[in-house]
Structures are given as C-alpha cells and as structure tokens.
Coordinates of C-alpha atoms and ligand atoms in Angstrom, one line a residue:
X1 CA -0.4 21.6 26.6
X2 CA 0.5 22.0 23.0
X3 CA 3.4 19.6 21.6
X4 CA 5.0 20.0 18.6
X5 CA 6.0 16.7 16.8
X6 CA 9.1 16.6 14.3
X7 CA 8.8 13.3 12.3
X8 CA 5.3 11.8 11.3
X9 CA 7.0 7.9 10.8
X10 CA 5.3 5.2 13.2
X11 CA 6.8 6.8 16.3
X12 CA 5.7 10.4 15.6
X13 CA 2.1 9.6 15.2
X14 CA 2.0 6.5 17.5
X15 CA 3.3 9.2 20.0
X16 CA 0.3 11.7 19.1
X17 CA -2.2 9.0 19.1
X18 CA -1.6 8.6 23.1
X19 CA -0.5 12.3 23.7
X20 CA -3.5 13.4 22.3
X21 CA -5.9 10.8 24.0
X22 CA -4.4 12.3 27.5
X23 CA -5.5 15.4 26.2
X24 CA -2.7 17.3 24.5
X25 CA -3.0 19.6 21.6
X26 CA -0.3 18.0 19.0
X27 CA 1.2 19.4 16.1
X28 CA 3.3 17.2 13.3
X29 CA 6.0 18.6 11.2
X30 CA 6.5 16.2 8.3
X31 CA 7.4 16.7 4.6
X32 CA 6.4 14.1 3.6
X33 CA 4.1 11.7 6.5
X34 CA 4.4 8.1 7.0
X35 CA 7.5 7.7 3.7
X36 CA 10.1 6.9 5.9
X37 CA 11.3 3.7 7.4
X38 CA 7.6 3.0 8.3
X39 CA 6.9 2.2 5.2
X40 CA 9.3 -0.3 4.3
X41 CA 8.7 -1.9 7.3
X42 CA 7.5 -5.6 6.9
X43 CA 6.1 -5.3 10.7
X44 CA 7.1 -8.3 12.6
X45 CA 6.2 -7.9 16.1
X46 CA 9.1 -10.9 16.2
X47 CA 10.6 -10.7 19.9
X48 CA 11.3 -14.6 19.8
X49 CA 12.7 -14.8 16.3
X50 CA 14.4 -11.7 16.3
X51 CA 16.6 -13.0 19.4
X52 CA 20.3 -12.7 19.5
X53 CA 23.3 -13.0 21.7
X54 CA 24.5 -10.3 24.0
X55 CA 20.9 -8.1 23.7
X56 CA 19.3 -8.8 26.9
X57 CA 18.1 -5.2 27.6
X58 CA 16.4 -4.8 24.1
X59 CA 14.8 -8.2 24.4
X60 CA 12.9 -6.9 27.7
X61 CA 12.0 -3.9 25.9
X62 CA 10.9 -6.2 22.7
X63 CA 8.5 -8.8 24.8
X64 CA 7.4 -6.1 26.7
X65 CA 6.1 -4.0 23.8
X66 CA 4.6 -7.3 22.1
X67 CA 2.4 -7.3 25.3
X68 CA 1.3 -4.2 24.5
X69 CA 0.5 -4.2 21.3
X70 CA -3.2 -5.9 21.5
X71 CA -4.4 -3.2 24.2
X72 CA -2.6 -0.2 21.6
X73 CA -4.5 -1.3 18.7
X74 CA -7.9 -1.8 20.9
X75 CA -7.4 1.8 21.8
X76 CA -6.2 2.9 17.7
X77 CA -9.6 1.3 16.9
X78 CA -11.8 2.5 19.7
X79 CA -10.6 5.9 19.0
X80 CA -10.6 6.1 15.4
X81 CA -13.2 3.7 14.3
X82 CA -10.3 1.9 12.1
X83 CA -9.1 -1.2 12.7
X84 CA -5.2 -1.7 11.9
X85 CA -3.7 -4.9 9.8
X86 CA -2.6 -6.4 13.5
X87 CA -2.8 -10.3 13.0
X88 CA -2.0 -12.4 15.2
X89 CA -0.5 -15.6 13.3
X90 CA 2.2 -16.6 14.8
X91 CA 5.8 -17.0 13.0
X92 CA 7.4 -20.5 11.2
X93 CA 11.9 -20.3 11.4
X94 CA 13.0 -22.5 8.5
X95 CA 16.1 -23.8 8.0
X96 CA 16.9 -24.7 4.7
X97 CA 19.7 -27.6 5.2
X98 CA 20.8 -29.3 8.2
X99 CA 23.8 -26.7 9.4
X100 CA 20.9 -24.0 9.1
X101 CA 19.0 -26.3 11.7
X102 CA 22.3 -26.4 14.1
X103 CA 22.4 -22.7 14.0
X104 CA 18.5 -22.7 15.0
X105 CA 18.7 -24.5 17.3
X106 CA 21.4 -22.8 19.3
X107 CA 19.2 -20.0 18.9
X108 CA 16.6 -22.2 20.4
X109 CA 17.9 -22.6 23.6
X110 CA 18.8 -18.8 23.6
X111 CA 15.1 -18.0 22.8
X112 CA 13.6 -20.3 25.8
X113 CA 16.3 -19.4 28.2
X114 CA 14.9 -16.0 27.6
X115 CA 10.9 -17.2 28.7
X116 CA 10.1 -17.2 24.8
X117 CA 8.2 -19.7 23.6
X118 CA 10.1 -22.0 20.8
X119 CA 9.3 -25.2 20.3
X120 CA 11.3 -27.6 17.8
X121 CA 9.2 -28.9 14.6
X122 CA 10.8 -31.3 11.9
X123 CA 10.3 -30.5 8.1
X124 CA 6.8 -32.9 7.7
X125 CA 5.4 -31.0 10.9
X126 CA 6.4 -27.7 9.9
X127 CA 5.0 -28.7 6.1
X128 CA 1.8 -29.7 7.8
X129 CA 1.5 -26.4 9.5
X130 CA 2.7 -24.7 5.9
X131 CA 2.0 -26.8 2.7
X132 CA 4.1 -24.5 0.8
X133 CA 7.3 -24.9 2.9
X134 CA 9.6 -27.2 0.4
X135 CA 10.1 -30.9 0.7
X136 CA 13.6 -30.3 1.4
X137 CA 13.8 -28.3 4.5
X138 CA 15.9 -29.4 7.3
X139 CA 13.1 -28.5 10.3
X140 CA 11.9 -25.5 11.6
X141 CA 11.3 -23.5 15.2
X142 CA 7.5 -22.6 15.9
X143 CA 7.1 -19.0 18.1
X144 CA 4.2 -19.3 18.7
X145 CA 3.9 -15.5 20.0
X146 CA 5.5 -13.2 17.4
X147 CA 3.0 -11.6 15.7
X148 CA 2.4 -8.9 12.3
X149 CA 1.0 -5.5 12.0
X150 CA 1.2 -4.0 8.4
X151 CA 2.8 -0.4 8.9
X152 CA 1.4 1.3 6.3
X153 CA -2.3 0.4 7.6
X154 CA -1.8 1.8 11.2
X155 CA 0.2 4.7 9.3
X156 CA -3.0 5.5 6.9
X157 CA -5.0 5.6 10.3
X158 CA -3.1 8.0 11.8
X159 CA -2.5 10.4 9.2
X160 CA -6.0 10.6 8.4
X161 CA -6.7 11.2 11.9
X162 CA -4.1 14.1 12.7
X163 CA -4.8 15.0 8.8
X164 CA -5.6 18.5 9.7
X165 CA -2.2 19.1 12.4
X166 CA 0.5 17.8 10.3
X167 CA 2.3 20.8 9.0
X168 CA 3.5 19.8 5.7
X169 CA 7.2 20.7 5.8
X170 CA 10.9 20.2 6.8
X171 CA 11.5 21.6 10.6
X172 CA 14.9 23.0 9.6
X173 CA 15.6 24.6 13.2
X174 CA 14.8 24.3 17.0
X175 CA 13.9 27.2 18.7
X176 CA 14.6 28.2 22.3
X177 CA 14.2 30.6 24.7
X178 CA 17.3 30.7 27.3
X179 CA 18.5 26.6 27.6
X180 CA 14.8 25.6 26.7
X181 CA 13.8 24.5 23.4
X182 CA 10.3 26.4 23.0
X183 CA 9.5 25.2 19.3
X184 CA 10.5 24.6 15.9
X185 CA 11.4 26.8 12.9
X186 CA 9.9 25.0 9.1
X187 CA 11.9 25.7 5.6
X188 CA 8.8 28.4 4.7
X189 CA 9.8 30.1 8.2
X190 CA 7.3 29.4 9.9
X191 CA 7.4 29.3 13.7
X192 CA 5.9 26.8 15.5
X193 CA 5.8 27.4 19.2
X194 CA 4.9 24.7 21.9
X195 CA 5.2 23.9 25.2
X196 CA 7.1 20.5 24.4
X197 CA 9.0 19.7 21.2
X198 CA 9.5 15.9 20.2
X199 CA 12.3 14.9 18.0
X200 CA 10.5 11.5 16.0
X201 CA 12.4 12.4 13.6
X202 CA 14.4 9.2 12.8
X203 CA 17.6 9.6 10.7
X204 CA 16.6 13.5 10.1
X205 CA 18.6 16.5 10.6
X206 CA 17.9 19.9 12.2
X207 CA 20.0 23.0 13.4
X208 CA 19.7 22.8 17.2
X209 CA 19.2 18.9 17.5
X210 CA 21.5 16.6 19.3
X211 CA 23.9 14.7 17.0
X212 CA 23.0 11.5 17.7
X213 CA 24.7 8.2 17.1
X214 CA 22.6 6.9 14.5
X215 CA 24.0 5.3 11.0
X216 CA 21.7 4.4 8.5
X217 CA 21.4 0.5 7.3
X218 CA 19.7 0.2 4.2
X219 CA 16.8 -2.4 3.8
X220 CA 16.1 -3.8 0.3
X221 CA 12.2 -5.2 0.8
X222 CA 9.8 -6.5 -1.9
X223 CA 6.0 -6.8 -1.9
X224 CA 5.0 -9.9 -3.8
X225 CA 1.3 -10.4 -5.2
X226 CA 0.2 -14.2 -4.7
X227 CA -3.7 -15.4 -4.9
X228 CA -6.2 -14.0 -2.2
X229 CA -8.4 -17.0 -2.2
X230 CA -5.6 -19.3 -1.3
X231 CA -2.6 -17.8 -0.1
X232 CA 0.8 -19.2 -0.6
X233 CA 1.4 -19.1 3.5
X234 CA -1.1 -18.3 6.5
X235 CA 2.1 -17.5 9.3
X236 CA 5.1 -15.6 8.8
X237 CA 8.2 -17.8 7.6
X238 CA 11.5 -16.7 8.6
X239 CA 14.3 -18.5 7.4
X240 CA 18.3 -19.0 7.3
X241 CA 19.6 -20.2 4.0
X242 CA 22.9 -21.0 4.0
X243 CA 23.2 -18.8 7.3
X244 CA 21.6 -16.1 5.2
X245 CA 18.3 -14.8 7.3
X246 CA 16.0 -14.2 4.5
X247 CA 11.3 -13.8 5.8
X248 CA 7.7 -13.6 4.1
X249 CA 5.0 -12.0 5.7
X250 CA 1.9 -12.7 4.1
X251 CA -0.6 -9.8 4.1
X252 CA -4.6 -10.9 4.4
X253 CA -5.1 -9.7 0.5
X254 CA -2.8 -12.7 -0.6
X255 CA 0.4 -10.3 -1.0
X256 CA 3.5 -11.1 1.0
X257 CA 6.2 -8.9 2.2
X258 CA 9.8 -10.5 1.2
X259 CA 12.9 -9.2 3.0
X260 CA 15.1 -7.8 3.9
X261 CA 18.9 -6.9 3.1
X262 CA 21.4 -4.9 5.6
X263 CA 23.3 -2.7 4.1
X264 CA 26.0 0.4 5.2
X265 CA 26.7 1.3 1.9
X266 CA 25.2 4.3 1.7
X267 CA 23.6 3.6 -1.5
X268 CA 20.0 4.6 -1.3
X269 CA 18.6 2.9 -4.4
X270 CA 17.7 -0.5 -4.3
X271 CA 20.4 -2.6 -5.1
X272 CA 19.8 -5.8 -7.6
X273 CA 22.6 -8.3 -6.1
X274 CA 20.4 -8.1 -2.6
X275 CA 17.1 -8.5 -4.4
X276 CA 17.9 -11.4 -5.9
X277 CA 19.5 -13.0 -2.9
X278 CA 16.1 -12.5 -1.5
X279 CA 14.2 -14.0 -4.2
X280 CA 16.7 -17.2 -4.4
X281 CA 16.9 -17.4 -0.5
X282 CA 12.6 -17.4 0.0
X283 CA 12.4 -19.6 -3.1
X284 CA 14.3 -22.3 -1.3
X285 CA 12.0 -22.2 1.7
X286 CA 8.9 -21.8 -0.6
X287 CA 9.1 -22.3 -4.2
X288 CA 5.9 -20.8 -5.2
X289 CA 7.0 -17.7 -4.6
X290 CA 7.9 -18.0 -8.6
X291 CA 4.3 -17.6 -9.4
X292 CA 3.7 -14.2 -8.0
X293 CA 4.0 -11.0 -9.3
X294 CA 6.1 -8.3 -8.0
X295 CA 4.3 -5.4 -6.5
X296 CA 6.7 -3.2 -5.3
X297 CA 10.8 -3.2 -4.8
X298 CA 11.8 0.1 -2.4
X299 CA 14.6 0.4 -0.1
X300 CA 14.8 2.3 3.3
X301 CA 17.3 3.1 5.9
X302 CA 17.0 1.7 9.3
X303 CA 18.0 4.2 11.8
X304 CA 20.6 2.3 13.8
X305 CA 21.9 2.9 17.3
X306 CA 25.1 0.6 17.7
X307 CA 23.4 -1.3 20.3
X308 CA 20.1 -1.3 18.2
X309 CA 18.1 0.2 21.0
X310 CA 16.2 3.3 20.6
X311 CA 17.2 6.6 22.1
X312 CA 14.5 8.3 24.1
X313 CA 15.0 10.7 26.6
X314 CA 14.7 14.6 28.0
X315 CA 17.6 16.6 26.5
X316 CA 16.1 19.6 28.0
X317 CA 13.0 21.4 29.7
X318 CA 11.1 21.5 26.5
X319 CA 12.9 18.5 24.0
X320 CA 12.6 14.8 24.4
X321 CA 13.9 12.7 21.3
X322 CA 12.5 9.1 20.7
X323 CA 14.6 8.1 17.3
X324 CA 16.7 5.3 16.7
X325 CA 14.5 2.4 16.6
X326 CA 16.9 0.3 14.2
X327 CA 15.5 -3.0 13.6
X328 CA 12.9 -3.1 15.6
X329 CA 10.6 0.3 15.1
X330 CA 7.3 -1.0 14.4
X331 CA 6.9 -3.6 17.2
X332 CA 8.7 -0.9 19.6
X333 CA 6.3 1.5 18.9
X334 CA 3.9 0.6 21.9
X335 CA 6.5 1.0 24.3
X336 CA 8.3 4.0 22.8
X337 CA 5.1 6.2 22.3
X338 CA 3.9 5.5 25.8
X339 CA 7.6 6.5 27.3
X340 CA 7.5 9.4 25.1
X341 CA 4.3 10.4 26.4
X342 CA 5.1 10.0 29.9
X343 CA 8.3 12.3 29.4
X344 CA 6.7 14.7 27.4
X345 CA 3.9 15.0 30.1
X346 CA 6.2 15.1 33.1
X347 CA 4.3 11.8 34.5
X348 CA 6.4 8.8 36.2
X349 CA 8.4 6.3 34.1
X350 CA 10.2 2.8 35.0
X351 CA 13.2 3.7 35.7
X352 CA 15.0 0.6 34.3
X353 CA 13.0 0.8 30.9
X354 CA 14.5 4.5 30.7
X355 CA 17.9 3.4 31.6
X356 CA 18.1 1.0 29.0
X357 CA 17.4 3.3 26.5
X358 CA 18.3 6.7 27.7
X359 CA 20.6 9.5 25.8
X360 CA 23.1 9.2 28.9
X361 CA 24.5 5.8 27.5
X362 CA 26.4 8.0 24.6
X363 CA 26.5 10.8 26.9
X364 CA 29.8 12.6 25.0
X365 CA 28.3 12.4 21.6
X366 CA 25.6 14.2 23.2
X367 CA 27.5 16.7 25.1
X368 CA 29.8 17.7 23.2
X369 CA 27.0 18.3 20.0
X370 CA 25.1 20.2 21.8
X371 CA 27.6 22.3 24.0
X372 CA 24.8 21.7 26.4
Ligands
FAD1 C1 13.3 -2.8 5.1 C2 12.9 -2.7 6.5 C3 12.2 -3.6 7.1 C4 11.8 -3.4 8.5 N1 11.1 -4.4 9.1 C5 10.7 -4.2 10.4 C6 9.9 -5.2 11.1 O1 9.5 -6.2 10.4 N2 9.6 -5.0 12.4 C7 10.0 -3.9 13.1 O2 9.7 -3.8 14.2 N3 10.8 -2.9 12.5 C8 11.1 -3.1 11.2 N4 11.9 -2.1 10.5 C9 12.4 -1.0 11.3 C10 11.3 0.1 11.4 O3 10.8 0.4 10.1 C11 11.9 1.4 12.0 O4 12.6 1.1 13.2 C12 10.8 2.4 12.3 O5 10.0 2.5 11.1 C13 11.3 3.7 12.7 O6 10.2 4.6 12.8 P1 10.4 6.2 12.9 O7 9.1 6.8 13.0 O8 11.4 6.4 14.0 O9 11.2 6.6 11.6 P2 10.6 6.9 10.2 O10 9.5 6.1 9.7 O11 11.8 7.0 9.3 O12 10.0 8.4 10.4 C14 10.8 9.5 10.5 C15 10.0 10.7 9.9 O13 10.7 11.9 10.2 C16 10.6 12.7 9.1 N5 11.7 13.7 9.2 C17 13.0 13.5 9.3 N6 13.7 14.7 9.4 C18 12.7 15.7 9.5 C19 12.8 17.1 9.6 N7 13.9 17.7 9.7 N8 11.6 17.7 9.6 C20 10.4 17.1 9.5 N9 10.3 15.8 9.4 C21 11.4 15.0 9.4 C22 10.8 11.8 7.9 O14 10.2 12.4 6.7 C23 10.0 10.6 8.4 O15 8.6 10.6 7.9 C24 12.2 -2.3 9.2 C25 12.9 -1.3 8.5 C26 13.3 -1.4 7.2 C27 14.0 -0.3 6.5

C-alpha cells in the first residue's frame, strides 16, 4: 500500500516510521522537514506536570502515550541503528514563594487523584536533589515519571531515514477521484497518487483539506549553553513564579531548553517582553542560568485545538488527518502515529481513544468546509 504523507513535523514521520515497519510504501510531502513546531519543542514527555483541571480525556491520552514512549524509541533504534535523546530523568515543580506552593499543591492533589505520581518535597530536599535550585524557594513537587526526549534528535533520525521519500515541496491541493481523496497535487505540479493520503500537516493549508479548528499559539523558547562537565541541573525544573509557569530542560551536552511563552498575537517573530520574562522567571528558580550563553532564541506556533486534544480521524476512504497536537505534540506522538497507522491501514482501534480525539467532536466546522 502506498501512503502519501503531507507534513514531515514529529507526527508525519513518527507516523511513517510505524507505517513503514508494517510494510507500507510511504511518501512525505514537506518543504521544509522537521522546521515546524517540532523544532521548537522543548520535549517534555510531562503527563504529571502538565496536569490541569477539566482535561480528563487528554490526561488518559497523555499517561498512555508516556507508556509508550520507551517501547517507540526501542523500535526507532532497532530499526535505524540511532538512538534518540530519550532520557529518562524525571521532572522537579518549583515554586518560587509560598502562594506559588499553595497553587502546587492544589495541583498536587489533582495530579494523584489522577494515579500520577507526585510527591511533596520542601526547598532543602528539593535543593539536595538540585544544588542549583535557589535558597529561597518555597518547596517543590517531585514526578517522578515525566520524562524528555529532544525533538530535533528523533527528527534528524527520521529524516535521514525517509531521506530519499520526502518530496521537497508544498502539497498545495488534494486530489480525488469521485468522494475519495486519491493523492496530493505539490506547487511544481506534480501528482502524487496513493492509496491513502495523511494530513500531518499541523497548522498548514491546502485546497481540498478540512478547515479545521486549529489557532496558532506562539511559543517563545530559548536554548541556553551551560558547562558539559558539570551541568547546571540533571532533571527538568518546572516552575511557577509569581503564578507565571516558566521550565529548563537540560540536554546531555550541558545546554538547557528555557521556555516557553503563549501567545495569540499572531506575531510570528519572537517577541523580547516574553523572553525576558523567561530569563527573569528561570533565574529565580536557578540563578546560574546568568552564566550561560545563549544558543538560540526562535518562536513557533503550537497548533491548538480549543480543547488541546489532537484531531485524528478518517474524513474519507482515502484521507485521515492527525494535526492539532497543541501543547502536547512530542509526548503524543507514540499514541498518535500508532492511531494513525491503524486508520490508515484499516486495522482495529480503541474505540474510546478515537472518541476522544475524533473529527466528529467539531463535526459542523468539518461539514460545512468540506461540503462533504
Ligand atoms: C515553544 C514550544 C514548546 C513546546 N514544547 C513541547 C513539549 O515540551 N512537549 C510536548 O509534548 N510538546 C511541546 N510542544 C508542542 C509540539 O511541538 C507540537 O504539538 C508538535 O510539534 C506538533 O507536531 P506536528 O508534526 O503536528 O507539527 P509540525 O512540527 O508543525 O509539523 C507540520 C509540518 O507540516 C508541514 N506542512 C504544513 N503545511 C504543508 C503543506 N501544505 N504541504 C507540505 N507540508 C506542509 C510543515 O512544513 C511542518 O514541517 C511545544 C511547542 C512549541 C511551539
């Protein structure tokens, strides 16, 4: 079976990584591979932290993925030889003062009354654990289960690997033959034809797709460099600063990924105000932040659903979509390229997983976009 794959981001190739390894022939349509959201991404695989009221449905989805994340990167290295950046070092909550700590803890007892795992630490333990944390925190929360990948390493992997089937180019229209979508049109005019076509393609725009309800929330991110020999922080610390939500991931060659802002201003460029409301928030939680050097400032948008879960579906006999990954794309993308698979491939899905996420839940939108 041949598929053609609009959008080479985390979910477009994650999705031809396990399409192909059940024996499908895949094609890519990309412009420009693995430059979107992906790689902004800091990559928490966060399901406890990343808790908040009224999501039950995406938290499922969330811990379920984070299950599945050590098996998918297993099978990424089997298969390729590669191993990505997946560490598994668990993830510090700071808060900065003592009504940060009230707000983490209500958090708290949302987090365990979910099955997380989130225990309580005051400032000394949590300085113990991370000698870089500053003397004046109010305490912390320890989840012990949320995890990193960096994006941009699994991205590298896959591109190389599908190197030779990514088409290069914009899919500007879907094709079809009666109510079926039977390929994709590129900018050059090329025709792709394919048995399947998958939409990956984030906050991306063709003639013939769905109009989804997507919005895009801009994330102002900076890479730091600190020492490799003796990093600032071993564990991702999250932290709320004056009820501002402010993280560092540290990468294994001493760099660390500060973020993030959230932004529906529509202005693409990275804005200063936010970046130096990161870089005042982290240096709170860990002052020697000041003694790196910057990297890298780049801003993204998140494609956003407004319930922040994906949308992946069938919208007809030869299109399934699987956009709309918001907040949570890269520790998603276990779950979403395995449902995407199974739809593409006509196997059996869970049923509730699909509900939760399927195109039916803005049915109108869709219907009345499509004139289908
Ligand atoms: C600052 C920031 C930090 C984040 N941190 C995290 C995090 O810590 N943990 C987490 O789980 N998630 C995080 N996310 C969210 C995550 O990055 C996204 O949910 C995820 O990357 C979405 O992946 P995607 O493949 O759907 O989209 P993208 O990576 O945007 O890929 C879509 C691709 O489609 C292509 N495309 C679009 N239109 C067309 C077209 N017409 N033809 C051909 N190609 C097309 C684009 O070029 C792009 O390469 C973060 C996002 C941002 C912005």
């Amino acid at each position: 079976m041949h598929i053609a794959i609009v959008g080479a981001g985390i979910i477009g190739l994650a999705t031809a990584f396990e399409l192909r390894s059940r024996g499908a022939e895949i094609t890519l349509i990309d412009a420009a591979p693995g430059l979107g959201a992906s790689h902004a991404a800091a990559g928490m695989l966060a399901p406890t932290a990343e808790t908040t009221w009224g999501q039950d449905s995406l938290h499922q989805l969330m811990a379920s993925s984070a299950k599945e994340y050590p098996a998918f990167i297993d099978r990424v290295e089997q298969s390729t030889g590669r191993k990505p950046a997946y560490v598994e070092n668990s993830t510090i909550v700071v808060a900065a003062e003592t009504a940060d700590m009230e707000a983490l803890l209500q958090l708290k007892e949302l987090q365990t009354s979910l099955g997380f795992s989130a225990e309580r630490l005051l400032g000394s333990a949590a300085r113990k654990l991370e000698p870089a944390l500053a003397a004046s925190i109010a305490g912390a929360i320890f989840c012990a289960e949320d995890q990193q990948l960096d994006p941009r390493s699994l991205l590298r992997i896959l591109i190389d690997e599908f190197d030779s089937s990514i088409v290069r180019n914009t899919a500007v229209r879907l094709m079809r033959h009666g109510s079926r979508t039977c390929g994709v049109m590129t900018s050059t005019g090329q025709e792709i034809r394919a048995d399947q076509v998958l939409l990956a393609h984030g906050l991306g725009t063709l003639e013939g797709a769905p109009n989804l309800p997507l919005r895009p929330v801009y994330g102002d991110i900076l890479r730091l460099q600190g020492p490799v020999r003796s990093p600032l922080i071993k564990r991702t610390v999250r932290g709320i600063v004056h009820r501002q939500p402010v993280y560092l991931v540290p990468r294994t060659d001493g760099s660390l990924v500060l973020g993030a802002s959230s932004r529906e201003d529509g202005q693409d460029q990275v804005n200063v105000g936010e970046m130096h409301a990161l870089l005042d928030n982290a240096r709170r939680l860990v002052p020697g932040i000041v003694d790196t050097t910057l990297n890298e400032a780049i801003v993204r948008a998140r494609p956003a659903t407004p319930d922040d879960r994906p949308l992946i579906g069938r919208v007809d006999d030869g299109l399934v979509i699987s956009t709309g990954y918001s907040r949570h794309g890269v520790l998603l993308t276990p779950f979403g390229a395995r449902l995407g698979t199974d739809l593409l491939l006509g196997n059996p899905v869970d049923e509730q997983q699909l509900n939760s996420v399927s195109l039916d839940r803005f049915g109108a939108q869709l219907a009345n976009s499509t004139g289908l």
